[in-house]
Amino acid sequence: GERLVSELSETGGDMQGDGPKGNEGLVGGDAGNIALLSLLYTLQGIPLGLSAAVPFLLQERISYAQQGVLSLCSMPFSLKLLWAPIVDCLYLPSMGRRKSWLVPTQLVTSLVLFIGGLPGFLDEWMGGAVQSSGDTGGSSALAEGLKGDGSGEASGHHVNIYAVCAYFFSLYFLMATQDIAVDGWAITMLSQKNRGYASTCNTFGQTLGYFVSYVGFLALNSPEVCNKYLRRKEDARDSGLVDLPSFLLFWAFVFLVVTLAVWAFKSEEG
């Protein structure tokens, strides 16, 4: 996404942007557009960071081979060139070239995150490992989980690694499609003199989202971190402040609100 935006920003040509072309200030009238792009790229980084956190939650329940299977969920970002022409060519004129893909993609992402946060789905596939990264069963669970055929069973819990991988693969596919739409919209959303900021929005937003859902989630999910830095000694518990289902439900709500707001209030031209 960043490379595409960078190349297009350098060869902007005579394309007209949606944003005002005033010379006032550093970015003129594009401050709101830059903020929106940063927000959309931040949302893009949320599922990516969550997928990176999963191996840490399951590190004592699955084998190295199974961790390798989890890495396959990132493939859509490498293959998005295959369906990028479809995203660029097929759209509803009444809705706009980019919003025709952005809105449905983010609504489906919200639904997928919501489903993952429900009981019996992601928590069951992960063998009950999602409640707290500090409650993984210790070294005995590691030995039990890696013995035999490496099936991922630990302390009576079975990790359905293929279901977990498929779940995050679907999120990566949705975010890769969202990335195509946002990259394209960035070129027409910003005025010509500010198109160079598109790659900055991509880098800043995606990194922020990744950090929040990776480092931020693991810290809030860790009993040790929460007890040491976020709780009083008398309030110490054996669980973190946030578990994965509640984290997924929160971001499902955020995706829904942002998507509906963009759909209702942000017009698209070009």
mmCIF file of N, CA, C and O in Angstrom, residues 23 41 43 52 97 120 153 165 178-179 189 240 255 266:
data_model
loop_
_atom_site.group_PDB
_atom_site.id
_atom_site.type_symbol
_atom_site.label_atom_id
_atom_site.label_comp_id
_atom_site.label_asym_id
_atom_site.label_seq_id
_atom_site.Cartn_x
_atom_site.Cartn_y
_atom_site.Cartn_z
ATOM 1 N N ASN A 23 -3.335 27.586 0.015
ATOM 2 C CA ASN A 23 -1.941 27.519 0.404
ATOM 3 C C ASN A 23 -1.733 27.783 1.886
ATOM 4 O O ASN A 23 -0.610 27.851 2.354
ATOM 5 N N TYR A 41 -6.156 3.835 7.967
ATOM 6 C CA TYR A 41 -4.966 2.987 8.002
ATOM 7 C C TYR A 41 -4.727 2.413 9.399
ATOM 8 O O TYR A 41 -4.205 1.300 9.544
ATOM 9 N N LEU A 43 -7.145 1.527 11.502
ATOM 10 C CA LEU A 43 -8.064 0.386 11.567
ATOM 11 C C LEU A 43 -7.486 -0.801 10.823
ATOM 12 O O LEU A 43 -7.646 -1.956 11.248
ATOM 13 N N ALA A 52 -0.570 -11.165 14.965
ATOM 14 C CA ALA A 52 0.795 -11.333 15.465
ATOM 15 C C ALA A 52 0.815 -11.694 16.946
ATOM 16 O O ALA A 52 1.768 -12.311 17.432
ATOM 17 N N ARG A 97 -16.334 5.165 -6.400
ATOM 18 C CA ARG A 97 -15.389 4.108 -6.772
ATOM 19 C C ARG A 97 -14.762 3.449 -5.549
ATOM 20 O O ARG A 97 -14.611 2.230 -5.481
ATOM 21 N N GLY A 120 -17.573 -19.632 22.117
ATOM 22 C CA GLY A 120 -17.676 -20.807 21.268
ATOM 23 C C GLY A 120 -17.016 -20.672 19.919
ATOM 24 O O GLY A 120 -17.062 -21.616 19.114
ATOM 25 N N GLU A 153 -2.613 -30.225 21.741
ATOM 26 C CA GLU A 153 -3.419 -30.475 22.917
ATOM 27 C C GLU A 153 -2.585 -30.204 24.160
ATOM 28 O O GLU A 153 -1.474 -30.700 24.309
ATOM 29 N N CYS A 165 -6.149 -20.061 11.876
ATOM 30 C CA CYS A 165 -5.469 -19.513 10.701
ATOM 31 C C CYS A 165 -6.480 -19.012 9.680
ATOM 32 O O CYS A 165 -6.312 -17.925 9.100
ATOM 33 N N GLN A 178 -9.306 -3.563 1.757
ATOM 34 C CA GLN A 178 -9.472 -2.207 2.265
ATOM 35 C C GLN A 178 -8.273 -1.343 1.911
ATOM 36 O O GLN A 178 -8.398 -0.161 1.585
ATOM 37 N N ASP A 179 -7.085 -1.926 1.957
ATOM 38 C CA ASP A 179 -5.861 -1.190 1.639
ATOM 39 C C ASP A 179 -5.873 -0.723 0.186
ATOM 40 O O ASP A 179 -5.464 0.405 -0.123
ATOM 41 N N MET A 189 -8.501 12.033 -2.785
ATOM 42 C CA MET A 189 -8.981 12.747 -1.606
ATOM 43 C C MET A 189 -8.103 13.954 -1.298
ATOM 44 O O MET A 189 -8.601 15.022 -0.899
ATOM 45 N N GLY A 240 -5.584 -10.584 33.208
ATOM 46 C CA GLY A 240 -5.313 -9.235 32.747
ATOM 47 C C GLY A 240 -6.562 -8.380 32.748
ATOM 48 O O GLY A 240 -7.658 -8.823 33.116
ATOM 49 N N PHE A 255 -15.042 -0.363 14.265
ATOM 50 C CA PHE A 255 -15.138 -0.509 12.810
ATOM 51 C C PHE A 255 -16.527 -0.126 12.320
ATOM 52 O O PHE A 255 -16.671 0.564 11.295
ATOM 53 N N LYS A 266 -18.929 11.364 4.502
ATOM 54 C CA LYS A 266 -17.788 11.677 3.641
ATOM 55 C C LYS A 266 -18.162 11.440 2.190
ATOM 56 O O LYS A 266 -18.410 10.300 1.776
#
